[in-house]
């Protein structure tokens, strides 16, 4: 090389992040509050249409579009159903989990997101142990981000699949919803409300359709202030009394990984809050039993209840695929149309 020649500087492959015209990406689903009632109706109708569509036609909808699943916490149902949903629409998916990726080496959420973007990813499905992480990822990448659970904050697609299950069972249809669709319906949410993002998303969603949400659990897992989260929410500490008022009973796992030193007397907890066959028969023989999973049999529910005729737990799982197809489609469609549902 001659002493005057300047070295050729290689252009970095990563394109700069363009400025976003929206405060949040229009295809993102970070919170259940991102959806208007019209947007919710459209999404529910789309889930049904996609579920009923011929799989060979359906997989052209997002053919070869790139979707990444970025998981910092363990997951079975949410991860698998998001992946099957995206693949069912023809998208290419890739999974990055905190174990076995450069996250273990200390790479930040922002840099991981930008790396996925440089690889051609068009939407990111994120599960993270910190509340608010999906907002940060969206801000750093300007890609549509789908919140698959952020810390103790929200889990919007779980609330949507719970809603689809409730609507199907109460014969309220699975399409158009309005502020009165669940009028007269009481949904009990029972157990570890404090640490549950599923409870929070449902508390923000169900009252908007007219449902009454009755929270039930011990003081350590259900602080009094929870009832102030919004309209239509009340606390009933007596489990049998809560069962007696409810058409839907949503049982929750104790989030052992988030207890942070909190000591619970589990025998006492089971005596007061375990859903047993006897309790169900005595106080809510017609009610629908839901659980987001994973179930800890013999703790919050007995095996008999989990497998019993009132349980819709596996239907919830199945509904997850239809709902997530609609959510993934919305994420990538908004890219082209601009608007926010
Ligand atoms: C829940 C979660 O991860 O928030 N599960 C789920 O996504 N279906 C509830 C839980 O972990 O107990």
Tab-separated table of C-alpha atoms and ligand atoms in Angstrom:
chain	number	residue	atom	x	y	z
A	1	UNK	CA	0.000	0.000	0.000
A	2	UNK	CA	1.388	3.435	-0.891
A	3	UNK	CA	1.814	5.793	2.057
A	4	UNK	CA	-0.762	8.235	0.597
A	5	UNK	CA	-3.574	5.720	0.045
A	6	UNK	CA	-6.446	6.046	2.532
A	7	UNK	CA	-7.824	2.803	3.871
A	8	UNK	CA	-11.255	1.898	2.536
A	9	UNK	CA	-13.696	2.294	5.371
A	10	UNK	CA	-16.385	-0.308	5.257
A	11	UNK	CA	-19.923	0.902	5.586
A	12	UNK	CA	-21.476	-0.557	8.734
A	13	UNK	CA	-24.252	-2.952	7.752
A	14	UNK	CA	-26.668	-1.606	10.375
A	15	UNK	CA	-29.010	0.997	8.854
A	16	UNK	CA	-29.724	4.014	11.045
A	17	UNK	CA	-33.010	3.888	12.965
A	18	UNK	CA	-35.472	6.227	11.226
A	19	UNK	CA	-37.394	8.779	13.241
A	20	UNK	CA	-40.847	7.451	14.065
A	21	UNK	CA	-43.851	9.676	13.314
A	22	UNK	CA	-45.794	7.881	16.098
A	23	UNK	CA	-45.142	8.010	19.822
A	24	UNK	CA	-45.374	4.247	19.692
A	25	UNK	CA	-45.305	1.997	16.677
A	26	UNK	CA	-48.836	1.625	15.354
A	27	UNK	CA	-48.563	-2.152	15.101
A	28	UNK	CA	-47.266	-2.644	18.610
A	29	UNK	CA	-49.326	-4.195	21.356
A	30	UNK	CA	-47.722	-3.130	24.613
A	31	UNK	CA	-50.830	-2.833	26.778
A	32	UNK	CA	-54.487	-3.810	26.469
A	33	UNK	CA	-55.101	-0.049	26.581
A	34	UNK	CA	-53.520	0.224	23.108
A	35	UNK	CA	-56.759	-1.142	21.663
A	36	UNK	CA	-59.937	0.872	21.303
A	37	UNK	CA	-63.178	-1.122	21.558
A	38	UNK	CA	-63.419	-0.946	17.752
A	39	UNK	CA	-59.842	-2.162	17.428
A	40	UNK	CA	-60.629	-4.953	19.871
A	41	UNK	CA	-63.701	-5.996	17.878
A	42	UNK	CA	-61.666	-6.060	14.675
A	43	UNK	CA	-58.958	-8.130	16.319
A	44	UNK	CA	-61.418	-10.684	17.725
A	45	UNK	CA	-63.170	-10.985	14.364
A	46	UNK	CA	-59.839	-11.375	12.594
A	47	UNK	CA	-58.751	-14.114	15.029
A	48	UNK	CA	-61.857	-16.100	14.122
A	49	UNK	CA	-61.421	-15.497	10.387
A	50	UNK	CA	-57.780	-16.582	10.495
A	51	UNK	CA	-58.563	-19.646	12.587
A	52	UNK	CA	-61.161	-20.750	10.036
A	53	UNK	CA	-59.017	-20.066	6.992
A	54	UNK	CA	-57.422	-22.822	4.911
A	55	UNK	CA	-53.860	-23.156	6.322
A	56	UNK	CA	-52.412	-23.304	2.815
A	57	UNK	CA	-53.892	-19.919	1.953
A	58	UNK	CA	-53.243	-18.480	5.392
A	59	UNK	CA	-49.538	-19.018	5.155
A	60	UNK	CA	-49.292	-16.577	2.262
A	61	UNK	CA	-50.434	-13.662	4.419
A	62	UNK	CA	-47.015	-12.994	5.945
A	63	UNK	CA	-44.955	-15.206	3.634
A	64	UNK	CA	-41.226	-14.765	4.366
A	65	UNK	CA	-41.762	-11.762	6.666
A	66	UNK	CA	-39.364	-11.911	9.618
A	67	UNK	CA	-40.544	-12.094	13.200
A	68	UNK	CA	-38.261	-12.516	16.214
A	69	UNK	CA	-39.197	-13.943	19.584
A	70	UNK	CA	-37.015	-12.414	22.269
A	71	UNK	CA	-37.504	-14.181	25.593
A	72	UNK	CA	-35.751	-13.200	28.821
A	73	UNK	CA	-38.017	-15.429	30.931
A	74	UNK	CA	-39.179	-18.998	30.569
A	75	UNK	CA	-42.363	-19.700	28.699
A	76	UNK	CA	-44.204	-22.670	27.247
A	77	UNK	CA	-47.667	-21.565	26.105
A	78	UNK	CA	-46.967	-17.963	25.154
A	79	UNK	CA	-43.774	-18.669	23.232
A	80	UNK	CA	-45.068	-21.714	21.393
A	81	UNK	CA	-48.378	-20.156	20.453
A	82	UNK	CA	-46.779	-16.915	19.246
A	83	UNK	CA	-44.366	-18.982	17.162
A	84	UNK	CA	-47.100	-21.205	15.725
A	85	UNK	CA	-49.224	-18.120	15.049
A	86	UNK	CA	-46.463	-16.326	13.118
A	87	UNK	CA	-45.530	-19.518	11.238
A	88	UNK	CA	-49.195	-20.197	10.517
A	89	UNK	CA	-49.246	-16.914	8.584
A	90	UNK	CA	-46.109	-17.915	6.683
A	91	UNK	CA	-43.596	-15.745	8.552
A	92	UNK	CA	-40.039	-16.844	9.274
A	93	UNK	CA	-39.454	-16.867	13.014
A	94	UNK	CA	-36.346	-16.905	15.106
A	95	UNK	CA	-36.061	-17.394	18.845
A	96	UNK	CA	-33.517	-15.575	20.989
A	97	UNK	CA	-33.650	-16.567	24.620
A	98	UNK	CA	-31.590	-15.022	27.395
A	99	UNK	CA	-29.817	-18.309	27.986
A	100	UNK	CA	-27.734	-19.371	24.983
A	101	UNK	CA	-27.481	-15.893	23.392
A	102	UNK	CA	-25.200	-12.871	23.787
A	103	UNK	CA	-27.613	-11.593	26.450
A	104	UNK	CA	-25.704	-13.955	28.756
A	105	UNK	CA	-22.559	-12.017	27.850
A	106	UNK	CA	-24.152	-8.764	28.962
A	107	UNK	CA	-25.594	-7.386	25.730
A	108	UNK	CA	-28.281	-4.783	26.417
A	109	UNK	CA	-31.904	-4.993	25.345
A	110	UNK	CA	-31.336	-2.062	22.991
A	111	UNK	CA	-28.335	-3.651	21.269
A	112	UNK	CA	-30.079	-6.992	21.015
A	113	UNK	CA	-33.078	-5.243	19.422
A	114	UNK	CA	-30.897	-3.321	16.962
A	115	UNK	CA	-29.097	-6.536	16.057
A	116	UNK	CA	-32.390	-8.264	15.308
A	117	UNK	CA	-33.452	-5.260	13.255
A	118	UNK	CA	-30.211	-5.338	11.251
A	119	UNK	CA	-30.958	-8.972	10.501
A	120	UNK	CA	-34.196	-7.948	8.807
A	121	UNK	CA	-36.595	-8.561	11.684
A	122	UNK	CA	-39.850	-6.681	11.114
A	123	UNK	CA	-41.528	-7.264	14.487
A	124	UNK	CA	-40.302	-8.404	17.891
A	125	UNK	CA	-42.265	-10.430	20.412
A	126	UNK	CA	-40.731	-9.675	23.801
A	127	UNK	CA	-41.003	-11.308	27.205
A	128	UNK	CA	-38.935	-9.547	29.833
A	129	UNK	CA	-38.593	-9.608	33.594
A	130	UNK	CA	-38.628	-5.793	33.836
A	131	UNK	CA	-41.883	-3.889	33.674
A	132	UNK	CA	-41.791	-1.404	30.803
A	133	UNK	CA	-39.097	-3.208	28.774
A	134	UNK	CA	-41.310	-3.440	25.628
A	135	UNK	CA	-41.647	0.360	25.549
A	136	UNK	CA	-37.872	0.727	25.721
A	137	UNK	CA	-37.371	-1.808	22.936
A	138	UNK	CA	-39.877	-0.064	20.717
A	139	UNK	CA	-38.278	3.284	21.344
A	140	UNK	CA	-34.833	1.920	20.481
A	141	UNK	CA	-35.788	-0.019	17.365
A	142	UNK	CA	-38.988	1.651	16.099
A	143	UNK	CA	-40.178	-1.811	15.220
A	144	UNK	CA	-43.595	-3.099	16.211
A	145	UNK	CA	-43.200	-4.805	19.583
A	146	UNK	CA	-45.646	-7.321	20.998
A	147	UNK	CA	-45.589	-7.559	24.757
A	148	UNK	CA	-45.515	-11.238	25.741
A	149	UNK	CA	-45.332	-10.333	29.441
A	150	UNK	CA	-43.252	-7.604	31.110
A	151	UNK	CA	-42.380	-8.193	34.738
A	152	UNK	CA	-45.351	-7.668	37.022
A	153	UNK	CA	-46.931	-5.236	34.603
A	154	UNK	CA	-48.929	-6.516	31.620
A	155	UNK	CA	-49.590	-9.538	29.440
A	156	UNK	CA	-52.041	-8.177	26.871
A	157	UNK	CA	-52.382	-11.214	24.600
A	158	UNK	CA	-53.197	-13.400	27.618
A	159	UNK	CA	-56.071	-11.066	28.541
A	160	UNK	CA	-57.269	-11.141	24.918
A	161	UNK	CA	-57.287	-14.933	24.788
A	162	UNK	CA	-59.016	-15.026	28.173
A	163	UNK	CA	-61.640	-12.667	26.781
A	164	UNK	CA	-62.128	-14.851	23.692
A	165	UNK	CA	-62.633	-17.879	25.938
A	166	UNK	CA	-65.120	-16.037	28.160
A	167	UNK	CA	-67.102	-14.702	25.189
A	168	UNK	CA	-67.348	-18.152	23.614
A	169	UNK	CA	-68.631	-19.689	26.856
A	170	UNK	CA	-71.087	-16.972	27.713
A	171	UNK	CA	-72.351	-17.159	24.134
A	172	UNK	CA	-71.620	-13.477	23.709
A	173	UNK	CA	-70.089	-14.136	20.267
A	174	UNK	CA	-66.405	-13.890	19.405
A	175	UNK	CA	-66.583	-10.778	17.259
A	176	UNK	CA	-67.975	-7.361	17.973
A	177	UNK	CA	-67.745	-6.116	21.542
A	178	UNK	CA	-68.927	-2.922	23.220
A	179	UNK	CA	-69.092	-1.350	26.658
A	180	UNK	CA	-72.051	-3.567	27.601
A	181	UNK	CA	-70.967	-6.948	26.198
A	182	UNK	CA	-70.077	-8.334	29.643
A	183	UNK	CA	-72.667	-6.395	31.646
A	184	UNK	CA	-73.899	-8.536	34.532
A	185	UNK	CA	-70.857	-10.828	34.395
A	186	UNK	CA	-68.584	-11.114	37.443
A	187	UNK	CA	-65.085	-12.473	36.944
A	188	UNK	CA	-63.228	-13.521	40.106
A	189	UNK	CA	-59.444	-13.328	39.875
A	190	UNK	CA	-57.996	-15.377	42.693
A	191	UNK	CA	-54.557	-15.754	44.259
A	192	UNK	CA	-51.325	-13.865	43.654
A	193	UNK	CA	-52.765	-10.681	42.161
A	194	UNK	CA	-49.837	-8.536	43.313
A	195	UNK	CA	-47.247	-10.211	41.106
A	196	UNK	CA	-49.523	-11.099	38.197
A	197	UNK	CA	-49.314	-9.319	34.858
A	198	UNK	CA	-52.211	-11.520	33.720
A	199	UNK	CA	-54.416	-10.104	36.492
A	200	UNK	CA	-53.409	-6.549	35.658
A	201	UNK	CA	-54.182	-6.859	31.931
A	202	UNK	CA	-57.531	-8.467	32.696
A	203	UNK	CA	-58.334	-5.755	35.257
A	204	UNK	CA	-57.674	-3.138	32.591
A	205	UNK	CA	-59.618	-4.951	29.885
A	206	UNK	CA	-62.714	-6.691	31.269
A	207	UNK	CA	-64.391	-3.695	32.993
A	208	UNK	CA	-64.237	-1.798	29.684
A	209	UNK	CA	-66.742	-4.351	28.368
A	210	UNK	CA	-68.973	-3.973	31.419
A	211	UNK	CA	-67.677	-6.884	33.521
A	212	UNK	CA	-67.249	-6.640	37.278
A	213	UNK	CA	-63.872	-7.920	38.454
A	214	UNK	CA	-63.752	-9.368	41.955
A	215	UNK	CA	-60.262	-9.791	43.331
A	216	UNK	CA	-59.727	-12.472	45.954
A	217	UNK	CA	-56.611	-13.389	47.908
A	218	UNK	CA	-54.688	-12.817	51.145
A	219	UNK	CA	-53.387	-9.348	52.077
A	220	UNK	CA	-49.758	-10.264	51.229
A	221	UNK	CA	-50.734	-11.055	47.638
A	222	UNK	CA	-53.587	-8.623	47.210
A	223	UNK	CA	-53.085	-5.134	48.649
A	224	UNK	CA	-56.181	-3.006	49.321
A	225	UNK	CA	-55.089	-0.430	46.726
A	226	UNK	CA	-55.649	-2.960	43.926
A	227	UNK	CA	-59.344	-2.099	43.923
A	228	UNK	CA	-58.426	1.455	42.929
A	229	UNK	CA	-56.814	0.399	39.682
A	230	UNK	CA	-59.931	1.300	37.752
A	231	UNK	CA	-63.702	1.201	37.688
A	232	UNK	CA	-65.539	-2.098	38.082
A	233	UNK	CA	-62.953	-3.656	40.406
A	234	UNK	CA	-63.695	-4.793	43.983
A	235	UNK	CA	-62.070	-6.997	46.620
A	236	UNK	CA	-63.714	-9.962	48.331
A	237	UNK	CA	-61.304	-11.774	50.665
A	238	UNK	CA	-63.678	-14.633	51.414
A	239	UNK	CA	-63.170	-17.159	48.618
A	240	UNK	CA	-66.518	-18.917	49.033
A	241	UNK	CA	-68.353	-15.590	48.922
A	242	UNK	CA	-66.410	-14.588	45.786
A	243	UNK	CA	-67.260	-17.905	44.120
A	244	UNK	CA	-70.928	-17.430	44.923
A	245	UNK	CA	-71.014	-14.164	42.954
A	246	UNK	CA	-68.963	-15.171	39.900
A	247	UNK	CA	-69.701	-16.610	36.481
A	248	UNK	CA	-65.992	-16.877	35.669
A	249	UNK	CA	-63.193	-17.848	38.075
A	250	UNK	CA	-59.624	-17.120	37.033
A	251	UNK	CA	-57.127	-18.913	39.262
A	252	UNK	CA	-53.514	-17.716	39.461
A	253	UNK	CA	-50.238	-19.398	40.345
A	254	UNK	CA	-48.203	-18.014	43.247
A	255	UNK	CA	-45.308	-16.330	41.398
A	256	UNK	CA	-42.577	-17.876	43.536
A	257	UNK	CA	-39.888	-16.210	41.386
A	258	UNK	CA	-41.196	-12.729	42.298
A	259	UNK	CA	-41.879	-13.155	46.022
A	260	UNK	CA	-38.574	-11.462	46.972
A	261	UNK	CA	-38.326	-12.947	50.445
A	262	UNK	CA	-42.035	-12.790	51.231
A	263	UNK	CA	-42.903	-15.729	53.517
A	264	UNK	CA	-46.253	-17.389	52.948
A	265	UNK	CA	-47.845	-20.144	54.975
A	266	UNK	CA	-48.735	-22.444	52.086
A	267	UNK	CA	-50.954	-24.758	54.136
A	268	UNK	CA	-52.940	-21.748	55.261
A	269	UNK	CA	-53.061	-20.462	51.681
A	270	UNK	CA	-54.400	-23.782	50.405
A	271	UNK	CA	-57.005	-23.963	53.159
A	272	UNK	CA	-58.327	-20.520	52.223
A	273	UNK	CA	-57.731	-20.165	48.494
A	274	UNK	CA	-57.286	-23.549	46.820
A	275	UNK	CA	-60.057	-24.284	44.339
A	276	UNK	CA	-61.254	-27.790	45.155
A	277	UNK	CA	-64.040	-29.836	43.580
A	278	UNK	CA	-66.016	-29.588	46.800
A	279	UNK	CA	-65.751	-25.808	46.960
A	280	UNK	CA	-66.693	-25.423	43.299
A	281	UNK	CA	-69.721	-27.730	43.625
A	282	UNK	CA	-70.903	-25.899	46.752
A	283	UNK	CA	-70.478	-22.300	45.603
A	284	UNK	CA	-70.094	-22.069	41.815
A	285	UNK	CA	-71.377	-25.232	40.151
A	286	UNK	CA	-71.974	-23.486	36.811
A	287	UNK	CA	-68.953	-21.182	36.684
A	288	UNK	CA	-66.247	-21.325	34.068
A	289	UNK	CA	-62.774	-22.060	35.493
A	290	UNK	CA	-59.790	-20.382	33.829
A	291	UNK	CA	-56.057	-20.431	34.573
A	292	UNK	CA	-53.316	-18.859	32.429
A	293	UNK	CA	-50.913	-21.710	33.271
A	294	UNK	CA	-48.550	-23.005	34.351
A	295	UNK	CA	-50.808	-24.815	36.821
A	296	UNK	CA	-49.352	-26.023	40.074
A	297	UNK	CA	-51.669	-28.945	40.761
A	298	UNK	CA	-52.428	-29.354	44.425
A	299	UNK	CA	-51.563	-25.724	45.181
A	300	UNK	CA	-54.000	-23.173	43.717
A	301	UNK	CA	-56.225	-25.818	42.071
A	302	UNK	CA	-56.708	-29.517	42.610
A	303	UNK	CA	-56.077	-31.925	39.727
A	304	UNK	CA	-59.793	-32.768	39.736
A	305	UNK	CA	-60.743	-29.145	39.063
A	306	UNK	CA	-58.013	-28.614	36.462
A	307	UNK	CA	-59.216	-31.652	34.500
A	308	UNK	CA	-62.885	-31.271	35.374
A	309	UNK	CA	-65.881	-30.312	33.233
A	310	UNK	CA	-65.903	-26.653	34.312
A	311	UNK	CA	-62.279	-26.097	33.301
A	312	UNK	CA	-61.559	-24.247	30.037
A	313	UNK	CA	-57.806	-24.152	30.631
A	314	UNK	CA	-56.825	-25.970	27.444
A	315	UNK	CA	-59.326	-23.937	25.430
A	316	UNK	CA	-57.489	-20.839	26.636
A	317	UNK	CA	-54.277	-22.329	25.264
A	318	UNK	CA	-55.932	-23.039	21.916
A	319	UNK	CA	-57.413	-19.545	21.756
A	320	UNK	CA	-53.903	-18.187	22.208
A	321	UNK	CA	-52.937	-19.219	18.683
A	322	UNK	CA	-55.928	-17.501	17.019
A	323	UNK	CA	-55.494	-14.307	19.038
A	324	UNK	CA	-51.759	-14.185	18.387
A	325	UNK	CA	-52.243	-14.720	14.639
A	326	UNK	CA	-54.440	-11.608	14.615
A	327	UNK	CA	-51.964	-9.663	16.754
A	328	UNK	CA	-48.930	-10.609	14.625
A	329	UNK	CA	-50.820	-9.804	11.418
A	330	UNK	CA	-51.815	-6.419	12.863
A	331	UNK	CA	-48.203	-5.722	13.807
A	332	UNK	CA	-46.947	-6.175	10.271
A	333	UNK	CA	-49.967	-4.704	8.499
A	334	UNK	CA	-49.692	-1.433	10.420
A	335	UNK	CA	-46.207	-1.079	9.006
A	336	UNK	CA	-47.707	-0.456	5.595
A	337	UNK	CA	-50.906	1.355	6.520
A	338	UNK	CA	-49.559	3.609	9.224
A	339	UNK	CA	-52.732	3.791	11.336
A	340	UNK	CA	-53.261	2.592	14.871
A	341	UNK	CA	-56.264	0.327	15.544
B	1	LIG	C1	-48.302	-16.387	33.000
B	1	LIG	C2	-47.143	-15.432	32.851
B	1	LIG	O1	-46.056	-15.795	32.413
B	1	LIG	O2	-47.386	-14.277	33.163
B	1	LIG	N1	-48.342	-17.455	32.147
B	1	LIG	C3	-48.636	-17.321	30.821
B	1	LIG	O3	-48.071	-16.539	30.124
B	1	LIG	N2	-49.580	-18.108	30.319
B	1	LIG	C4	-48.642	-16.697	34.412
B	1	LIG	C5	-47.641	-17.368	35.305
B	1	LIG	O4	-46.464	-17.469	35.016
B	1	LIG	O5	-48.076	-17.811	36.376
